[in-house]
Short mmCIF file of C-alpha atoms in Angstrom, two decimals:
data_model
loop_
_atom_site.label_atom_id
_atom_site.label_comp_id
_atom_site.label_asym_id
_atom_site.label_seq_id
_atom_site.Cartn_x
_atom_site.Cartn_y
_atom_site.Cartn_z
CA MET U 197 107.68 15.92 68.25
CA THR U 198 105.19 18.33 66.37
CA SER U 199 106.46 20.50 63.87
CA THR U 200 105.88 23.91 66.12
CA THR U 201 107.98 22.05 68.75
CA THR U 202 110.64 21.65 66.30
CA ASP U 203 110.84 25.17 65.21
CA ILE U 204 110.74 26.26 68.71
CA LEU U 205 114.07 24.49 69.08
CA LEU U 206 115.51 25.40 66.15
CA LEU U 207 114.54 29.19 67.21
CA THR U 208 115.98 28.59 70.65
CA LEU U 209 119.48 27.08 69.13
CA GLY U 210 119.64 29.92 66.64
CA SER U 211 119.22 32.47 69.58
CA PHE U 212 121.81 30.73 71.35
CA SER U 213 124.11 30.76 68.11
CA ILE U 214 123.60 34.41 67.78
CA LEU U 215 124.23 35.11 71.22
CA ILE U 216 127.54 33.20 70.98
CA GLY U 217 128.40 35.26 67.76
CA LEU U 218 127.62 38.58 69.96
CA THR U 219 129.61 37.23 72.99
CA VAL U 220 132.39 36.52 70.97
CA LEU U 221 132.50 39.55 69.46
CA GLY U 222 132.54 41.49 72.68
CA GLU U 223 135.25 39.75 74.02
CA ILE U 224 137.42 40.29 70.89
CA LEU U 225 136.59 44.06 71.18
CA ARG U 226 137.56 43.82 75.04
CA ALA U 227 140.82 41.92 74.47
CA LYS U 228 141.79 44.76 72.49
CA GLN U 229 141.45 47.73 75.03
CA PRO U 230 144.03 48.52 77.11
CA VAL U 231 144.30 46.80 80.32
CA HIS U 232 144.23 50.08 82.55
CA GLU U 233 141.37 51.56 80.33
CA PRO U 234 138.03 49.87 80.68
CA ASN U 235 135.48 50.92 78.43
CA PRO U 236 132.03 51.25 80.06
CA VAL U 237 130.21 51.30 76.84
CA LEU U 238 131.54 47.96 76.33
CA GLU U 239 131.16 46.56 79.62
CA THR U 240 127.32 47.42 79.44
CA TYR U 241 127.14 45.53 76.17
CA MET U 242 128.68 42.83 77.05
CA THR U 243 126.29 42.33 80.65
CA ARG U 244 123.08 42.80 78.17
CA VAL U 245 124.64 39.93 75.87
CA GLN U 246 124.77 37.85 79.40
CA SER U 247 121.68 38.73 80.49
CA TRP U 248 119.92 37.60 77.50
CA TRP U 249 121.47 34.41 77.90
CA GLY U 250 119.02 33.85 80.87
CA MET U 251 116.19 35.03 79.03
CA VAL U 252 116.27 33.17 76.02
CA ALA U 253 116.59 30.00 78.18
CA PHE U 254 113.38 31.14 80.18
CA ILE U 255 111.29 32.42 77.06
CA GLY U 256 112.14 28.99 75.02
CA ILE U 257 111.12 27.21 78.10
CA ALA U 258 107.84 28.49 78.02
CA LEU U 259 107.23 28.26 74.62
CA LEU U 260 107.69 24.60 74.63
CA MET U 261 105.32 23.99 77.57
CA GLY U 262 102.53 25.68 75.18
CA LYS U 263 100.00 28.21 76.11
CA PRO U 264 100.18 27.38 80.01
CA GLY U 265 104.02 28.27 80.28
CA VAL U 266 103.59 31.37 78.20
CA MET U 267 100.70 32.55 80.27
CA THR U 268 102.41 31.90 83.30
CA LEU U 269 105.61 33.84 82.01
CA PHE U 270 103.92 36.79 81.25
CA ALA U 271 101.65 37.07 84.18
CA PHE U 272 104.70 37.08 86.36
CA ALA U 273 106.46 39.82 84.45
CA SER U 274 103.48 41.62 84.59
CA PHE U 275 103.11 41.38 88.27
CA ALA U 276 106.81 42.43 88.37
CA ALA U 277 106.59 45.32 86.30
CA LEU U 278 103.52 46.55 87.67
CA ARG U 279 105.50 46.31 91.09
CA GLU U 280 108.74 47.92 89.83
CA PHE U 281 106.46 51.19 88.34
CA LEU U 282 104.34 51.62 91.27
CA THR U 283 107.32 51.47 93.48
CA LEU U 284 108.19 54.96 91.92
CA THR U 285 104.61 56.42 92.07
CA THR U 286 102.65 58.95 94.16
CA LYS U 287 100.65 57.18 96.66
CA ALA U 288 98.66 57.54 99.41
CA GLN U 289 96.58 55.77 102.26
CA ALA U 290 93.60 56.71 100.03
CA ASP U 291 94.67 54.31 97.19
CA HIS U 292 95.62 50.99 99.04
CA LEU U 293 92.26 49.45 98.00
CA SER U 294 92.67 50.48 94.54
CA LEU U 295 96.40 49.24 94.35
CA ALA U 296 95.20 46.13 95.89
CA LEU U 297 92.68 45.45 93.23
CA ALA U 298 95.27 46.33 90.47
CA PHE U 299 97.35 43.47 91.17
CA PHE U 300 94.79 41.16 92.33
CA ALA U 301 91.76 41.72 90.37
CA VAL U 302 92.59 43.59 87.63
CA LEU U 303 95.98 41.76 86.50
CA PRO U 304 94.58 38.37 86.76
CA LEU U 305 91.57 38.83 85.18
CA GLN U 306 93.44 40.57 82.60
CA TYR U 307 95.02 36.99 81.89
CA VAL U 308 91.97 35.03 82.46
CA PHE U 309 90.26 37.20 79.49
CA VAL U 310 93.46 36.64 77.59
CA GLY U 311 93.48 33.18 78.23
CA PHE U 312 90.12 32.03 77.08
CA GLY U 313 91.00 34.38 74.11
CA TRP U 314 87.87 36.66 75.35
CA THR U 315 89.22 39.89 72.59
CA GLY U 316 85.99 42.00 73.21
CA LEU U 317 87.30 41.80 77.22
CA TYR U 318 90.93 42.26 77.27
CA THR U 319 91.31 44.69 74.40
CA VAL U 320 89.12 47.04 76.86
CA PHE U 321 89.15 45.64 80.11
CA ILE U 322 91.85 47.95 81.61
CA PRO U 323 91.64 50.84 78.96
CA VAL U 324 87.73 51.38 80.02
CA TYR U 325 86.56 49.80 83.24
CA ALA U 326 89.85 49.56 84.97
CA PHE U 327 90.23 53.66 84.24
CA LEU U 328 86.85 54.52 85.46
CA PHE U 329 86.54 52.25 88.36
CA LEU U 330 89.67 52.43 90.15
CA PRO U 331 89.46 56.21 90.70
CA MET U 332 86.31 56.11 91.81
CA ILE U 333 87.18 53.61 94.63
CA SER U 334 90.38 56.10 95.68
CA ALA U 335 87.84 59.34 95.47
CA LEU U 336 85.35 57.59 97.88
CA ARG U 337 88.12 57.32 100.30
CA GLY U 338 88.24 61.82 100.61
CA ASN U 339 91.68 62.51 99.86
CA PRO U 340 91.79 64.92 96.86
CA GLN U 341 95.77 65.75 97.49
CA ARG U 342 97.68 65.32 94.18
CA PHE U 343 94.49 63.08 93.21
CA LEU U 344 95.15 63.35 89.44
CA VAL U 345 98.78 62.74 89.60
CA ARG U 346 97.98 59.55 91.82
CA VAL U 347 95.33 58.27 89.53
CA ALA U 348 97.13 59.06 86.14
CA GLU U 349 100.34 57.50 87.43
CA THR U 350 98.07 54.17 88.48
CA GLN U 351 96.51 53.99 84.92
CA TRP U 352 99.70 54.41 83.48
CA ALA U 353 101.45 51.66 85.43
CA LEU U 354 98.54 49.32 84.22
CA MET U 355 98.80 50.10 80.59
CA ILE U 356 102.52 49.26 80.35
CA ALA U 357 102.66 46.44 82.60
CA VAL U 358 99.37 44.67 82.60
CA PHE U 359 97.62 45.92 79.23
CA CYS U 360 101.00 45.97 76.66
CA VAL U 361 102.42 42.99 78.53
CA SER U 362 99.32 40.44 77.78
CA HIS U 363 98.91 41.62 74.39
CA VAL U 364 102.49 39.17 74.06
CA PRO U 365 100.42 36.17 74.93
CA ALA U 366 97.25 37.64 73.41
CA LEU U 367 98.80 36.86 69.90
CA MET U 368 98.12 33.07 70.34
CA SER U 369 94.90 33.65 70.15
CA LEU U 370 94.80 35.11 66.67
CA GLU U 371 92.93 32.37 64.23
CA ILE U 372 94.90 33.22 61.05
CA THR U 373 93.86 31.11 57.92
CA GLY U 374 96.48 28.49 57.07
CA TYR U 375 98.67 28.98 60.14
CA GLY U 376 97.27 26.17 62.41
CA ASP U 377 98.40 26.03 65.86
CA ARG U 378 101.85 28.08 65.22
CA SER U 379 100.37 31.45 66.50
CA VAL U 380 102.58 30.59 69.57
CA LEU U 381 106.00 31.40 66.92
CA LEU U 382 104.60 34.57 66.52
CA ILE U 383 105.92 35.52 70.43
CA ALA U 384 109.12 33.99 69.54
CA PHE U 385 109.45 36.12 66.38
CA LEU U 386 108.34 39.43 68.33
CA VAL U 387 110.58 39.12 71.02
CA MET U 388 113.78 38.00 68.83
CA VAL U 389 113.30 40.78 66.28
CA VAL U 390 112.63 43.25 68.59
CA GLN U 391 115.28 42.46 71.58
CA PHE U 392 118.05 41.72 69.09
CA GLY U 393 117.14 45.37 67.11
CA ASP U 394 117.64 46.68 70.10
CA LEU U 395 120.87 45.16 71.11
CA LEU U 396 122.13 46.04 67.71
CA ASP U 397 121.01 49.62 68.29
CA PHE U 398 122.74 49.95 71.42
CA PHE U 399 126.08 48.53 69.91
CA PHE U 400 126.06 50.37 66.75
CA GLY U 401 124.61 53.57 68.47
CA ARG U 402 127.98 53.95 70.70
CA ARG U 403 130.36 53.14 67.83
CA ILE U 404 129.13 54.96 65.05
CA GLY U 405 126.36 57.18 66.59
CA ARG U 406 127.03 61.18 66.30
CA HIS U 407 123.17 62.28 66.68
CA LYS U 408 121.24 61.60 69.53
CA ILE U 409 117.52 61.79 69.03
CA ALA U 410 116.39 62.86 72.87
CA PRO U 411 119.64 64.43 74.16
CA GLY U 412 118.15 65.04 77.49
CA LEU U 413 116.57 61.62 77.99
CA SER U 414 118.55 59.09 76.22
CA PRO U 415 122.02 58.12 74.53
CA LYS U 416 119.94 56.62 71.37
CA THR U 417 121.42 57.98 68.12
CA TRP U 418 119.75 58.33 64.69
CA GLU U 419 122.73 56.19 63.77
CA GLY U 420 122.03 53.24 65.97
CA LEU U 421 118.20 53.53 65.51
CA ILE U 422 118.65 53.02 61.58
CA CYS U 423 120.77 50.15 62.12
CA GLY U 424 118.89 48.56 64.67
CA VAL U 425 115.73 49.01 63.00
CA LEU U 426 117.17 47.37 59.43
CA SER U 427 118.88 44.65 61.74
CA ALA U 428 115.64 43.76 63.06
CA ALA U 429 114.13 43.99 59.34
CA LEU U 430 116.93 41.87 58.21
CA ILE U 431 116.41 39.55 61.05
CA GLY U 432 112.38 38.97 60.47
CA ALA U 433 113.06 38.51 56.83
CA MET U 434 115.41 35.52 57.71
CA LEU U 435 112.46 34.30 60.26
CA ASN U 436 109.53 34.48 57.55
CA TRP U 437 109.38 30.64 57.89
CA ILE U 438 107.73 30.65 61.46
CA THR U 439 105.41 33.73 60.47
CA PRO U 440 102.22 33.86 58.06
CA PHE U 441 103.46 37.12 56.71
CA GLY U 442 105.90 36.20 53.90
CA VAL U 443 109.46 37.67 53.40
CA MET U 444 108.48 41.19 52.62
CA GLY U 445 105.72 41.20 55.09
CA ALA U 446 108.13 39.67 58.02
CA ALA U 447 110.85 42.38 57.28
CA LEU U 448 108.02 45.06 57.42
CA MET U 449 106.55 43.64 60.62
CA ALA U 450 109.62 43.56 62.41
CA GLY U 451 110.89 46.64 61.30
CA ILE U 452 107.82 48.40 62.74
CA ALA U 453 107.82 46.70 65.77
CA SER U 454 111.52 47.50 66.31
CA LEU U 455 110.96 51.27 65.55
CA VAL U 456 107.89 51.37 67.80
CA GLY U 457 109.91 49.55 70.44
CA MET U 458 112.93 51.88 70.39
CA PHE U 459 110.75 55.10 70.84
CA GLY U 460 108.73 53.37 73.80
CA ASN U 461 112.41 52.93 75.36
CA ILE U 462 112.89 56.91 75.09
CA VAL U 463 109.54 57.05 76.89
CA VAL U 464 110.38 54.92 79.58
CA ALA U 465 113.64 56.54 80.02
CA ALA U 466 111.92 60.22 80.22
CA ILE U 467 109.73 58.33 83.04
CA LYS U 468 112.88 57.34 85.08
CA ARG U 469 114.70 60.77 84.38
CA ASP U 470 111.30 62.10 86.01
CA ARG U 471 111.76 59.95 89.04
CA GLY U 472 114.92 60.71 89.40
CA VAL U 473 116.25 56.87 89.09
CA LYS U 474 118.88 54.84 86.65
CA ASP U 475 117.14 51.38 86.86
CA TRP U 476 113.55 50.26 87.70
CA SER U 477 114.80 47.92 90.16
CA HIS U 478 117.79 45.36 90.81
CA LEU U 479 115.46 42.27 89.57
CA ILE U 480 118.42 41.58 87.01
CA PRO U 481 121.87 41.86 88.49
CA GLY U 482 123.59 44.94 86.74
CA GLN U 483 120.89 45.61 84.07
CA GLY U 484 117.99 46.69 86.50
CA GLY U 485 114.49 45.50 86.21
CA PHE U 486 112.02 43.52 84.14
CA VAL U 487 110.92 47.18 82.31
CA ASP U 488 114.45 47.95 81.89
CA GLN U 489 114.94 44.78 79.76
CA LEU U 490 111.68 44.36 77.86
CA ASP U 491 110.70 48.09 77.61
CA SER U 492 111.10 47.82 73.81
CA VAL U 493 108.81 44.49 73.32
CA ILE U 494 106.12 46.22 75.84
CA PHE U 495 105.71 49.02 73.44
CA ALA U 496 105.81 47.27 70.36
CA ALA U 497 103.43 44.09 71.34
CA PRO U 498 100.01 45.93 71.31
CA ILE U 499 101.11 47.59 67.86
CA PHE U 500 102.34 44.25 66.53
CA TYR U 501 99.16 42.38 67.75
CA GLN U 502 96.90 45.05 66.14
CA LEU U 503 98.79 45.08 62.82
CA THR U 504 98.31 41.31 62.65
CA LYS U 505 94.76 40.63 63.54
CA TYR U 506 94.04 43.52 60.98
CA PHE U 507 96.07 42.46 57.80
CA TYR U 508 96.45 38.40 58.43
CA THR U 509 93.19 37.21 60.58
#
């Protein structure tokens, strides 16, 4: 058993331990509630914790399988997220070919480039080539009605669901001096600090939050955000042993990733409000779709990738 495999197993067991603690905390709070007075905030918190039991297991298995497992998991995640996003967008018959190419050409090619570590391609393929050529294909069909809206929504879908998500497995292609083949652990670090920070932001925001960040969009509060980011930084510092960052560097990277992810969550909330929906889909019972669960990681991934590449490679 390699040291990387041992570290992944330790992280998975550690994640389960944290989830046990969060579950016990929720059950204690639930036991204090009057029988005939259910607390919807507490129930939402418990549902989130329960859904994360399965997610930690899936991500842990993918990490143990190495690059093939991680690539397969996030390619599937991109497909699910792209489907969720495009379900809510404006479309016309003239867009059918460009949408098919988005699913069956752009998405797989992006992951092929990531898999081969072709940085020069996967960092520009979607924001340059896909952004230019897919609108050309739709325009050739001759339908100008709401053309700009249709094109922009498809481009946003590709950016969020494919470009941003693909930067999670792209972390494995970074060559960090003295870090060896342990870059897969950066994925575990990113997902853990952002998701646990998001979960604790939700918990503290409902318990002590008083000042909402964007009252018309999201229940997030400044108190919850500060507690969530500080919690993520603390968790990052404790996980510094799986990173090349050092204690302070790991805390700073975790805090930045968590902060970007939380504001990304507000952006996604704004999109849902605009579309008039509560959840992106019903993929995960009681918790919506893939984008609902990992919106923070989706936004944090490219920033975390670029900071790691700039300062540590």
